mmCIF file of C-alpha atoms and ligand atoms in Angstrom:
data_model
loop_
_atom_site.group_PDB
_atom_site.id
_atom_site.type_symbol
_atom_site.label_atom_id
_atom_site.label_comp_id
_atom_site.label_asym_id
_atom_site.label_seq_id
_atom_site.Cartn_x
_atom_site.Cartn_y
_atom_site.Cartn_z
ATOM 1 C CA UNK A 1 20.571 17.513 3.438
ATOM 2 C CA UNK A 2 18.153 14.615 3.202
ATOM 3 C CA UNK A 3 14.342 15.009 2.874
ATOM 4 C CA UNK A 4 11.781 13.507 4.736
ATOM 5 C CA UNK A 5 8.508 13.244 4.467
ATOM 6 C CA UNK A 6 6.390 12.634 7.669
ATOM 7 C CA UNK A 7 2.739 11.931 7.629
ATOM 8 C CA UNK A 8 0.642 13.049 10.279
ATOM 9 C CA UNK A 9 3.692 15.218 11.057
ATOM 10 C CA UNK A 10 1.719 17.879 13.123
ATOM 11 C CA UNK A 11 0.676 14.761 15.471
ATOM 12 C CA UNK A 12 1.844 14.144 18.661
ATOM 13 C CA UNK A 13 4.700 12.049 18.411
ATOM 14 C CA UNK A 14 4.993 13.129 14.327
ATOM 15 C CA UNK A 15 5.479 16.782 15.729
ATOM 16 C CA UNK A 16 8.107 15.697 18.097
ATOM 17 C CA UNK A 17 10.079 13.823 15.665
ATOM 18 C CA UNK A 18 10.436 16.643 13.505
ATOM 19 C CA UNK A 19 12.468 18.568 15.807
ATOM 20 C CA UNK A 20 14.733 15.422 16.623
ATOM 21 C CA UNK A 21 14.569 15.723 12.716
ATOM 22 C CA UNK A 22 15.813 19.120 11.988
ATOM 23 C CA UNK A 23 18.042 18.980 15.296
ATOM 24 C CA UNK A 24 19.809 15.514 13.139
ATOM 25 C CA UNK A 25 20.748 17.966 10.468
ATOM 26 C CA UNK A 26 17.168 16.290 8.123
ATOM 27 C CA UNK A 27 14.843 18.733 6.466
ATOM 28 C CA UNK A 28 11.030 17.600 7.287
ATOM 29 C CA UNK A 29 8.344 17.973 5.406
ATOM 30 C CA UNK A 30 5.063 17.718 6.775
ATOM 31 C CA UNK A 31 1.646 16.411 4.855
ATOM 32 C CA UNK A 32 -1.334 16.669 7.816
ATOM 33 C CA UNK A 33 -4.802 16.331 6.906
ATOM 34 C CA UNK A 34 -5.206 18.096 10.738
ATOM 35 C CA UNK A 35 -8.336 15.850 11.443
ATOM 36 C CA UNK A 36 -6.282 15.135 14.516
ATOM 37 C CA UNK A 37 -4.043 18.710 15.568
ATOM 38 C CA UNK A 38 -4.040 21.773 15.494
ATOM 39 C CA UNK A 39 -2.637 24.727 13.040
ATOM 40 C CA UNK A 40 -0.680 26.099 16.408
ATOM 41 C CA UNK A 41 1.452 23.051 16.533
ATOM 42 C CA UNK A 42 3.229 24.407 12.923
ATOM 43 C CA UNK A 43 3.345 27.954 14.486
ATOM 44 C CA UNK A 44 4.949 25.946 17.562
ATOM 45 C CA UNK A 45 7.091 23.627 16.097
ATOM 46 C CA UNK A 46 8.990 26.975 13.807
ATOM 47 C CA UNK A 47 8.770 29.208 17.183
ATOM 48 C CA UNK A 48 10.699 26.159 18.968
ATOM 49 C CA UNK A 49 13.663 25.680 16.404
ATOM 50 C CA UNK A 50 14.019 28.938 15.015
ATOM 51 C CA UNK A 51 13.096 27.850 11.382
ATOM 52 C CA UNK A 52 10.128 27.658 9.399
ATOM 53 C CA UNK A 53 9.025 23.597 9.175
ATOM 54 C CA UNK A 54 7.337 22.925 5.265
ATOM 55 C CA UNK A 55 3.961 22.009 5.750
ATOM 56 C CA UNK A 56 1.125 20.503 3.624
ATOM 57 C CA UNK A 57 -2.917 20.300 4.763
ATOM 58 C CA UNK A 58 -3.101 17.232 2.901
ATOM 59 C CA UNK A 59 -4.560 13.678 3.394
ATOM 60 C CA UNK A 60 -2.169 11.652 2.628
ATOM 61 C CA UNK A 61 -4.217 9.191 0.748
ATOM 62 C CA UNK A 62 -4.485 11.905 -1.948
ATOM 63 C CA UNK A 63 -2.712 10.579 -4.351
ATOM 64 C CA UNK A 64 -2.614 13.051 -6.850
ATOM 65 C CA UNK A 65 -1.404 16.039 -4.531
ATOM 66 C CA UNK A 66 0.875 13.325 -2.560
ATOM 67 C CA UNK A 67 2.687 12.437 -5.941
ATOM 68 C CA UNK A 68 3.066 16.568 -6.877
ATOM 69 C CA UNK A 69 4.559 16.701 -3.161
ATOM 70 C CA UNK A 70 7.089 14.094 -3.326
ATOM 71 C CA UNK A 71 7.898 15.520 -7.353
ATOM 72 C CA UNK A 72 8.491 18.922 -5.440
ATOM 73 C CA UNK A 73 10.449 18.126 -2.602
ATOM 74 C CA UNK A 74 12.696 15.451 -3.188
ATOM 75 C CA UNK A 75 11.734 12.975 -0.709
ATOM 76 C CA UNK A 76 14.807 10.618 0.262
ATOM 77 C CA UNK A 77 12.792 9.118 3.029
ATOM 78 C CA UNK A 78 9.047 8.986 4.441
ATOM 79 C CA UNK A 79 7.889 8.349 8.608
ATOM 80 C CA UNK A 80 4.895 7.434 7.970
ATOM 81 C CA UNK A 81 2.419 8.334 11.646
ATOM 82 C CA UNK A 82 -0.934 9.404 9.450
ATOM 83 C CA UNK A 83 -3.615 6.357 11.225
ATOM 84 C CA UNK A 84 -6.434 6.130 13.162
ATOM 85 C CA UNK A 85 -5.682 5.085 16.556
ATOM 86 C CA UNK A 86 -8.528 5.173 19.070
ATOM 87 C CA UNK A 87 -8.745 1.354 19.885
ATOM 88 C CA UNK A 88 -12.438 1.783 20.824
ATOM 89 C CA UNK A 89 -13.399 3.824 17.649
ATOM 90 C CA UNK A 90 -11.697 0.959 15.487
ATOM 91 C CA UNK A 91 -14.580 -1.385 17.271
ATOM 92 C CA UNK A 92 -17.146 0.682 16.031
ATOM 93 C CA UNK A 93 -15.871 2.142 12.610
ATOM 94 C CA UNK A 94 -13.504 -0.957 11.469
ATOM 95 C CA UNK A 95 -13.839 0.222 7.488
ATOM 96 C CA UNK A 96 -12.721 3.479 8.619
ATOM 97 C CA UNK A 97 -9.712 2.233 10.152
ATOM 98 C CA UNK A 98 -8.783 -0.411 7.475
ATOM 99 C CA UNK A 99 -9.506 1.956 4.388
ATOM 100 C CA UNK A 100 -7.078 5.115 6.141
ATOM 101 C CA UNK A 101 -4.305 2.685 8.111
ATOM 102 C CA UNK A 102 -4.482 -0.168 5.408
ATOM 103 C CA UNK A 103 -5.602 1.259 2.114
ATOM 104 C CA UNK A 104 -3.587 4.299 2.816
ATOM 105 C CA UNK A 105 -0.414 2.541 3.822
ATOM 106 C CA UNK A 106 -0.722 1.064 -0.058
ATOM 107 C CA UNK A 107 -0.891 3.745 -1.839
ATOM 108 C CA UNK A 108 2.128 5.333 -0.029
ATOM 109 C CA UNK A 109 4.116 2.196 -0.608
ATOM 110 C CA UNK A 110 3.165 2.197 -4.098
ATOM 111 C CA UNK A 111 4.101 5.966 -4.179
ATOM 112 C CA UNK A 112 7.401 4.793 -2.508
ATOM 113 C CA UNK A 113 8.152 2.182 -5.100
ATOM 114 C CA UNK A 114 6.920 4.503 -7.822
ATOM 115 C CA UNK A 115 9.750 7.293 -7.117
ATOM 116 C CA UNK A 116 12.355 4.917 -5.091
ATOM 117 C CA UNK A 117 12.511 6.025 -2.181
ATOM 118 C CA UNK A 118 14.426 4.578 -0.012
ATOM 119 C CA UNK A 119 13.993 4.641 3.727
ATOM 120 C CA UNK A 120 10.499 3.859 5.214
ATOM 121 C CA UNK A 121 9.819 4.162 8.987
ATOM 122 C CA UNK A 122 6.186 2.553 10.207
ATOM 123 C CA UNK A 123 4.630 3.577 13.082
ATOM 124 C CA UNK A 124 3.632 0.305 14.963
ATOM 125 C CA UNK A 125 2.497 -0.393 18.446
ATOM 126 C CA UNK A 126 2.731 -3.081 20.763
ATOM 127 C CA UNK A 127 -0.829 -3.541 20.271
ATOM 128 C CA UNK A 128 -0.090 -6.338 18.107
ATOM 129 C CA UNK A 129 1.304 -8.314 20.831
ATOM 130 C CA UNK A 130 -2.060 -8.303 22.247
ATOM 131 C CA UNK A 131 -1.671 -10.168 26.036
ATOM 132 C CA UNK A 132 1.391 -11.416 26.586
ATOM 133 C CA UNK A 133 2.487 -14.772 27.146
ATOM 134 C CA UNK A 134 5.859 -13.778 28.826
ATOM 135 C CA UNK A 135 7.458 -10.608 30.029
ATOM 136 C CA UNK A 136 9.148 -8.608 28.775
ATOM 137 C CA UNK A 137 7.732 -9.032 25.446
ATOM 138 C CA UNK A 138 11.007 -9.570 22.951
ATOM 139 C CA UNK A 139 10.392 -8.795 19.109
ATOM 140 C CA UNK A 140 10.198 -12.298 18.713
ATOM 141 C CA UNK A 141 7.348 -12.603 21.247
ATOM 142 C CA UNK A 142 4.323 -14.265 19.183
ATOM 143 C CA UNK A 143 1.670 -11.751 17.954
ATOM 144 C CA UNK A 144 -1.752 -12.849 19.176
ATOM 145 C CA UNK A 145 -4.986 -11.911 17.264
ATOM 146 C CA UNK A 146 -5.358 -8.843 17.358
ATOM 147 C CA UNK A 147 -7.901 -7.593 20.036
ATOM 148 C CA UNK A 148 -9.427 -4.328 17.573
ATOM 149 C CA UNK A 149 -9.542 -3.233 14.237
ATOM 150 C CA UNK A 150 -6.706 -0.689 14.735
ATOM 151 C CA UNK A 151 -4.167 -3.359 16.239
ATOM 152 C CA UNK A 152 -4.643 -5.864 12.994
ATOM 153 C CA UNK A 153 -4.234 -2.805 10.928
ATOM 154 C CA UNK A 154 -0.994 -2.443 12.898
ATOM 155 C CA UNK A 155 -0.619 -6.008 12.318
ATOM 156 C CA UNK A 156 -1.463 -5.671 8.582
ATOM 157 C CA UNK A 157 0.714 -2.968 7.866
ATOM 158 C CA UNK A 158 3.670 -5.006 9.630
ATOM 159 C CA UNK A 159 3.262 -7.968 7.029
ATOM 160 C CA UNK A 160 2.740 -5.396 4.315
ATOM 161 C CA UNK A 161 6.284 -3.753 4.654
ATOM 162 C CA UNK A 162 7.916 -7.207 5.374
ATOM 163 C CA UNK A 163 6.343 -8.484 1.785
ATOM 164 C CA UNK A 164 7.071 -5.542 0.030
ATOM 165 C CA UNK A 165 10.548 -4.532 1.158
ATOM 166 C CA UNK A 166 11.914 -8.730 0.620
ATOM 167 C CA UNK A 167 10.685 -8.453 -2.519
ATOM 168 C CA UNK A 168 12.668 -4.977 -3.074
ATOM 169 C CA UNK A 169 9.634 -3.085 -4.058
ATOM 170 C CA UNK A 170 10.615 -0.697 -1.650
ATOM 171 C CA UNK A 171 14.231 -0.321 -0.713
ATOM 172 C CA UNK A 172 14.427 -0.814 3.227
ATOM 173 C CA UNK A 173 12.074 -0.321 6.231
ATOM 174 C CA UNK A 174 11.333 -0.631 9.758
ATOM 175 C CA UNK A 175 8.484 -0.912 12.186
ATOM 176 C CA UNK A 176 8.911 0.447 15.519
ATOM 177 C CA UNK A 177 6.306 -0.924 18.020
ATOM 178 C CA UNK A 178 5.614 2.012 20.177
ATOM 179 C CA UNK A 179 4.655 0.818 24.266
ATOM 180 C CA UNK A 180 2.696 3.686 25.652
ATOM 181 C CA UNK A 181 3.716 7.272 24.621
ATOM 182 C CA UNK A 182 3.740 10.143 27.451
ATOM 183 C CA UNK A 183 4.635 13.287 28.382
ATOM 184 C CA UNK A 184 5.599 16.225 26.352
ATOM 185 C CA UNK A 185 8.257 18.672 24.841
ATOM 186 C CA UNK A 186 10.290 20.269 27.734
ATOM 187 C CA UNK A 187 10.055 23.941 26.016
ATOM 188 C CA UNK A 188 6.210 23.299 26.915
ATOM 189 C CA UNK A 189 5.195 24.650 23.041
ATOM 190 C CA UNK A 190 4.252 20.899 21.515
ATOM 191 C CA UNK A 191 2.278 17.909 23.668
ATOM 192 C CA UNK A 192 -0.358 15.605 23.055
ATOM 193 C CA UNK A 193 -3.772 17.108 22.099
ATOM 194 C CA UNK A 194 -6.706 15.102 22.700
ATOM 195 C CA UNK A 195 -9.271 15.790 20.838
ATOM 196 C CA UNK A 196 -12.761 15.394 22.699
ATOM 197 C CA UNK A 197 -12.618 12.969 26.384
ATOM 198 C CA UNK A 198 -9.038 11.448 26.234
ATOM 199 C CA UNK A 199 -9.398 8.056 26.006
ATOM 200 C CA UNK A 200 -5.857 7.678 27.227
ATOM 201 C CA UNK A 201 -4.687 7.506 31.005
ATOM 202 C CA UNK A 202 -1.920 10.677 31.367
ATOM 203 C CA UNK A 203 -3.816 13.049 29.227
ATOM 204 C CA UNK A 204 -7.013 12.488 31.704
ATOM 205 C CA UNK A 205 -4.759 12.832 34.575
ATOM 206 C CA UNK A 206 -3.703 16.069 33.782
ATOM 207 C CA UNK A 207 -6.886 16.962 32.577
ATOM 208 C CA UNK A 208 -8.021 16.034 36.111
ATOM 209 C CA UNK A 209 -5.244 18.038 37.585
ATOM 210 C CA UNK A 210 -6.416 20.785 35.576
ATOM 211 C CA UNK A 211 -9.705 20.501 36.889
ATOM 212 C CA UNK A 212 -11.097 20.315 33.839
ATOM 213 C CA UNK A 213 -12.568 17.058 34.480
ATOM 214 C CA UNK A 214 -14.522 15.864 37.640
ATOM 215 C CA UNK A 215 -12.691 12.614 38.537
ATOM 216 C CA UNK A 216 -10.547 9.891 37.080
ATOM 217 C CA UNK A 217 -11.781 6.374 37.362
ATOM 218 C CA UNK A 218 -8.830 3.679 37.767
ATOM 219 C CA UNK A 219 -10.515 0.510 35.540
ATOM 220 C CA UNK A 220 -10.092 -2.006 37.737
ATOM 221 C CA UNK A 221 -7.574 -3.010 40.618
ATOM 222 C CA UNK A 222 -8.626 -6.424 40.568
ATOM 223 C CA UNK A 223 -5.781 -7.688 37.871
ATOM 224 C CA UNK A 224 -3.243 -9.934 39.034
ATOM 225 C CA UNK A 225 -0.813 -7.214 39.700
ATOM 226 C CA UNK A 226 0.989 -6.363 43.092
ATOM 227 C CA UNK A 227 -1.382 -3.271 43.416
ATOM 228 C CA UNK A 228 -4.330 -4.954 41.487
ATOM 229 C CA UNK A 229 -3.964 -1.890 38.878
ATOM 230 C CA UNK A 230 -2.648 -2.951 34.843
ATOM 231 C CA UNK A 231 0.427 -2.681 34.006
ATOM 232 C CA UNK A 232 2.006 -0.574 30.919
ATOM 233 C CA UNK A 233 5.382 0.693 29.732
ATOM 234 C CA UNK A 234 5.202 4.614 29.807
ATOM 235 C CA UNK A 235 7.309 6.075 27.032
ATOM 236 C CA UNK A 236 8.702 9.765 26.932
ATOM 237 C CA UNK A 237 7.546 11.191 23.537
ATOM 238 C CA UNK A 238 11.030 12.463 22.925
ATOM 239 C CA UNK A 239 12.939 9.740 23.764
ATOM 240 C CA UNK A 240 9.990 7.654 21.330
ATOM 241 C CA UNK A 241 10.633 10.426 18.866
ATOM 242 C CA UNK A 242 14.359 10.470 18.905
ATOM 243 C CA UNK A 243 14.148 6.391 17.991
ATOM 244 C CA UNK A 244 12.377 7.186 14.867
ATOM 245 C CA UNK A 245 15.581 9.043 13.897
ATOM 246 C CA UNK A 246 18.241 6.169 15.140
ATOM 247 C CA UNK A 247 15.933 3.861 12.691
ATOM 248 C CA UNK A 248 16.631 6.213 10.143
ATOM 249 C CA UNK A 249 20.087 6.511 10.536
ATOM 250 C CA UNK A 250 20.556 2.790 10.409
ATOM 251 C CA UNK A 251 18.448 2.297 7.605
ATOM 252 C CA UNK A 252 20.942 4.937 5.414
ATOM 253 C CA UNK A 253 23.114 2.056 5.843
ATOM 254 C CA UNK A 254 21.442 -0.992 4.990
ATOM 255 C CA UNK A 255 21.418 -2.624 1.874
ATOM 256 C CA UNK A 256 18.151 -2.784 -0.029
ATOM 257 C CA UNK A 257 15.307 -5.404 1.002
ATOM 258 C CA UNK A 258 16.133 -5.028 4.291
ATOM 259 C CA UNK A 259 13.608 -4.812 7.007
ATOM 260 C CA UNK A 260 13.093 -5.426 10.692
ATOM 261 C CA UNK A 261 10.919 -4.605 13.398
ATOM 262 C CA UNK A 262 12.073 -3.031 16.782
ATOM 263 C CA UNK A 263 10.256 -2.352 20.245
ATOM 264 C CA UNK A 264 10.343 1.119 21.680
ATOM 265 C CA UNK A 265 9.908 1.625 25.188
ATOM 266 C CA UNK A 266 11.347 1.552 28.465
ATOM 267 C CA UNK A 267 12.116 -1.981 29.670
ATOM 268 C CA UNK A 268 10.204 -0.825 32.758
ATOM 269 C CA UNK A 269 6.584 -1.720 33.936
ATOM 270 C CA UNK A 270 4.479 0.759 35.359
ATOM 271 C CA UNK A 271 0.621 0.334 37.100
ATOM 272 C CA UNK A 272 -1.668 2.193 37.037
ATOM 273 C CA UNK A 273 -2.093 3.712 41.125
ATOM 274 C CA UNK A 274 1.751 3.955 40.559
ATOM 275 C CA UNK A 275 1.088 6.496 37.760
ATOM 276 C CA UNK A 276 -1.171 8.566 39.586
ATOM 277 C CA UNK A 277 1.012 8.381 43.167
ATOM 278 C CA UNK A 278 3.830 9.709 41.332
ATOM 279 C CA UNK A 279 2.025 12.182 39.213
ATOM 280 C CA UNK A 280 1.070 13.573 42.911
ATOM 281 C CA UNK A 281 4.519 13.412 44.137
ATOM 282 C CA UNK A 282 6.048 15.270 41.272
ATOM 283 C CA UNK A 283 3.575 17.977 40.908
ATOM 284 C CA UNK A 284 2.643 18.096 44.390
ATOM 285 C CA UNK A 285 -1.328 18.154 42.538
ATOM 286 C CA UNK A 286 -3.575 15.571 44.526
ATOM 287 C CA UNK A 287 -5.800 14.203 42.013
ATOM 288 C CA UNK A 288 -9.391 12.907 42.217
ATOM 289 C CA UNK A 289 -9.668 9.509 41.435
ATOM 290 C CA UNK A 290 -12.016 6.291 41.835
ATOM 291 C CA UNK A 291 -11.468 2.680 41.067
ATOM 292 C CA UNK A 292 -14.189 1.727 38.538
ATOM 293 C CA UNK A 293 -14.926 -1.366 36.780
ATOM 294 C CA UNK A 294 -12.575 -3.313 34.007
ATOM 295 C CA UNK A 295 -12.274 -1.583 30.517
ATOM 296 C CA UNK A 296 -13.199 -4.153 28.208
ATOM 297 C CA UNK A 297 -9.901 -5.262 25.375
ATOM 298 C CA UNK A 298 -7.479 -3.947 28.373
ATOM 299 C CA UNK A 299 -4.217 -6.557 29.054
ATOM 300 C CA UNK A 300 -3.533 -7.041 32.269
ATOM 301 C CA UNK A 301 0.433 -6.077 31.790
ATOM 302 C CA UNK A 302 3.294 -5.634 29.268
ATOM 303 C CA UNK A 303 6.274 -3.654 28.924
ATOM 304 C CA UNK A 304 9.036 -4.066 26.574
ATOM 305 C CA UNK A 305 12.577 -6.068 26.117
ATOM 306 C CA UNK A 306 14.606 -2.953 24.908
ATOM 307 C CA UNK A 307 17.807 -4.900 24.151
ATOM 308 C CA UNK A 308 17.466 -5.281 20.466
ATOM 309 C CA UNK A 309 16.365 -0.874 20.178
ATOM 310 C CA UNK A 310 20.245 -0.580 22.384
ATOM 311 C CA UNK A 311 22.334 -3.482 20.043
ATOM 312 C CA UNK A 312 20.678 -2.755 16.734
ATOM 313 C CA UNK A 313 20.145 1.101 16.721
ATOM 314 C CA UNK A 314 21.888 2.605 19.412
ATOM 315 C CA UNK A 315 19.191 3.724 21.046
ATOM 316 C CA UNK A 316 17.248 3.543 24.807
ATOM 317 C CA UNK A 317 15.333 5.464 26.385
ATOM 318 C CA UNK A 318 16.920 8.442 28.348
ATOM 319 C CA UNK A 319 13.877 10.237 30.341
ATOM 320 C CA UNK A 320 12.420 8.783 33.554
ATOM 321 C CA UNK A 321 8.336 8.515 34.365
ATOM 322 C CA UNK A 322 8.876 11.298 36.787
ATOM 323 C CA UNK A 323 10.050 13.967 33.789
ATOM 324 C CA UNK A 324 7.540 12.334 31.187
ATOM 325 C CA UNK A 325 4.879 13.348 33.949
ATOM 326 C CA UNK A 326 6.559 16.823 35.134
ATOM 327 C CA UNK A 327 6.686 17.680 30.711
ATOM 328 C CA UNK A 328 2.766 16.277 30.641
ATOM 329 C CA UNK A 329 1.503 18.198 33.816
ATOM 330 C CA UNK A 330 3.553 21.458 32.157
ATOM 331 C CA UNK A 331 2.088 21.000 28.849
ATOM 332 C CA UNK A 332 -1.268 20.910 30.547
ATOM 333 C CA UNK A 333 -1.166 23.955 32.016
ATOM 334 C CA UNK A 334 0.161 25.886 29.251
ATOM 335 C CA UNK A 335 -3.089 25.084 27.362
ATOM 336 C CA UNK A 336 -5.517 27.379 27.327
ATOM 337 C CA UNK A 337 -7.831 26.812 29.951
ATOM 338 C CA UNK A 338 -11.057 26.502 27.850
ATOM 339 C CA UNK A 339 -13.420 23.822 28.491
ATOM 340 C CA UNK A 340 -12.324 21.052 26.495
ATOM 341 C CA UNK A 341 -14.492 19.578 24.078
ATOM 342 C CA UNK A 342 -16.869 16.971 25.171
ATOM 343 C CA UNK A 343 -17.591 15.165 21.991
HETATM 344 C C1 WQD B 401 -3.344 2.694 29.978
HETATM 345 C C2 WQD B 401 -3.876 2.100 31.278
HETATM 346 C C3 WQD B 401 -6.236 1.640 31.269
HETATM 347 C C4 WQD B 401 -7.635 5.769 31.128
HETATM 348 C C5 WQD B 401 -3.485 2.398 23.923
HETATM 349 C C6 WQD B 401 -3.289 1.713 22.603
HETATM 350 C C7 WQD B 401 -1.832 1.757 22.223
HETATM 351 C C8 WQD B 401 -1.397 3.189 22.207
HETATM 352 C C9 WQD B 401 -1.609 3.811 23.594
HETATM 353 C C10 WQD B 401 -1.670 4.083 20.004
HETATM 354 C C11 WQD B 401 -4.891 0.989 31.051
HETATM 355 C C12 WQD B 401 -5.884 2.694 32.311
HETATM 356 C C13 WQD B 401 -6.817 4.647 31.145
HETATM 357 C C14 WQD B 401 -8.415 6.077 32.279
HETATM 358 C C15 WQD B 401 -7.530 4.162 33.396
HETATM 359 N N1 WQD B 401 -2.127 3.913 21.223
HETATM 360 N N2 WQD B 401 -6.774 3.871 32.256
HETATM 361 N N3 WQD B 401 -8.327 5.257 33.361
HETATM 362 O O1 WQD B 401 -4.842 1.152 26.334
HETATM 363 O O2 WQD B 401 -2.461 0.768 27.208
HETATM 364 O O3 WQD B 401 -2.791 1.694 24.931
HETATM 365 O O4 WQD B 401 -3.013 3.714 23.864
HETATM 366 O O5 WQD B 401 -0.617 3.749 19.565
HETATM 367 O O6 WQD B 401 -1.676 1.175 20.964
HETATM 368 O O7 WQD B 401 -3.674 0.366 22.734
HETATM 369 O O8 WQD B 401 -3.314 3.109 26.892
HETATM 370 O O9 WQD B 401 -3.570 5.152 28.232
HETATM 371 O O10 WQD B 401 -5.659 4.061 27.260
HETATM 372 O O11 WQD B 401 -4.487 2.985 29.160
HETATM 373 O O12 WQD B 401 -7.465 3.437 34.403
HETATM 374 O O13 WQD B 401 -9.181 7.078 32.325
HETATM 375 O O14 WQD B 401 -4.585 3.128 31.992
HETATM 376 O O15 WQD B 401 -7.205 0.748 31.793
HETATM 377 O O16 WQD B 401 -4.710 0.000 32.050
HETATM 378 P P1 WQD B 401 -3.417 1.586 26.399
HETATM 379 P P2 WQD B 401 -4.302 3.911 27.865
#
């Protein structure tokens, strides 16, 4: 059975993709620092496949403990989620963002190289597109400058594995540039966790829903959209996390110094006021909402081209926006009701 070792495993999507993990016949091992989860998400993960999941409280950067880990376990391969990834925060704090996402990503590679492993799967974003020229946005789609910190560490990390795998340092890899991740588990036990005001859209809806916050505010319906509202391609997290196994697979059979970079996401465009009408529809919840200004570094619209995800690894999305927002709304409620945190 192979071994894999996923950073930032006890993350949203990282939590997710160990299930589609173990459910592939893979053993997972986790190494979580938990600056960003929660201890019940372990608990969770063994309650939902009847098995207990290997888990290390670890920063990843930590060499020393990182190098005893991958010694111990055997590590054929490595999914590599541990970053920063609050767009506005990488504004503020870029050295925090370039010495975890950048600095961090180098050490593991060197680790990598150090004990050959073989299969490397990086956790990219279509950040690095920035606005798109044309729609959808192919893989060959020119990367802009990036608009933050955390999208040119995206963009970093991208040139980083390109380098190091064509020059066989590392055996094979592949980038998969996540659109917008939603939703949660069906079985209601793992979901996204926000830690503090969620800076992202479904998490506040439901949130809203909940009533744990006042009101949502729609930035801006002044874009040039049909409704005026932005645009985004909404991604169930298990359909997102079952890719990161289909890259997997195909990497098992690629030669060495291979690498290539694949979107994940829908093919389908999504606004805004189309998120929350059919949030309402589905869950019957009317929500609170009021169009505010423009957030500043938002695009006005992308969504993906999926064809290269369906010819290269098999994979497309299955799940529709109406069951990533049913799974979200059901997540929500499971969670304890306590005021979340305001920080
Ligand atoms: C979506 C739309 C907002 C909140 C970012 C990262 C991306 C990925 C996902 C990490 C936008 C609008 C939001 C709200 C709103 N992260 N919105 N009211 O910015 O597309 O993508 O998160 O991988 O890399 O860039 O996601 O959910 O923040 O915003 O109107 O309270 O919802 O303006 O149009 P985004 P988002």
């Amino acid at each position: 059975m192979k071994t894999i070792l996923v950073t930032g495993g006890a993350g949203f999507i990282g939590s997710h993709t160990v299930v589609e993990l173990v459910r592939a016949g893979y053993r997972p091992i986790i190494v979580d620092d938990f600056s960003n989860s929660e201890h019940s998400v372990i608990v969770n993960l063994q309650k939902l496949l009847g098995q207990t999941i290997t888990c290390y409280e670890q920063d990843y950067t930590y060499q020393s403990k990182l190098r005893k880990i991958i010694e111990d376990e055997k590590v054929d391969g490595i999914i590599h989620f541990a970053a920063f990834k609050q767009v506005g925060e990488s504004v503020k704090e870029p050295l925090k963002y370039y010495t975890n996402n950048v600095s961090g990503l180098i050490g593991l590679l060197e680790m990598a190289a150090a004990y050959k492993i073989k299969h490397f799967v990086f956790s990219s974003s279509c950040t690095v597109y920035g606005e798109p020229k044309k729609l959808p946005v192919t893989e060959d789609s020119p990367l802009q400058p990036a608009e933050s910190p955390y999208g040119a560490t995206k963009q970093m990390g991208e040139s980083i594995l390109r380098d190091v795998t064509t020059a066989s340092e590392i055996s094979n890899a592949m980038s998969l540039r996540y659109f917008n991740p939603i939703g949660a588990h069906p079985s209601a036990l793992i979901g996204e966790l926000p830690r503090g005001v969620p800076a992202n859209l479904v998490p506040f809806i439901t949130q809203t829903a909940a009533g744990l916050r006042e009101k949502l505010t729609v930035y801006g319906d002044d874009y040039p959209t049909d409704d005026g509202s932005c645009i985004r391609d909404y991604i169930h997290v298990v359909d997102l996390a079952k890719a990161h196994v289909s890259a997997l697979a195909l990497l098992e059979n690629k030669q060495a110094s291979y690498y290539d970079v694949v979107n994940i996401g829908t093919g389908k465009g999504s606004s805004v006021l189309e998120l929350l009408k059919t949030f309402e529809s589905v869950t019957g919840v009317k929500l609170n909402y009021e169009i505010g200004p423009r957030r500043k570094g938002d695009i006005t619209s992308t969504y993906a081209s999926v064809g290269k995800a369906a010819g290269l690894l098999g994979w497309q999305a299955e799940k529709t926006l109406e069951d990533s927002l049913v799974d979200a709304w059901r997540w929500q409620q499971t969670l304890s009701n306590e005021e979340p945190e305001e920080s």
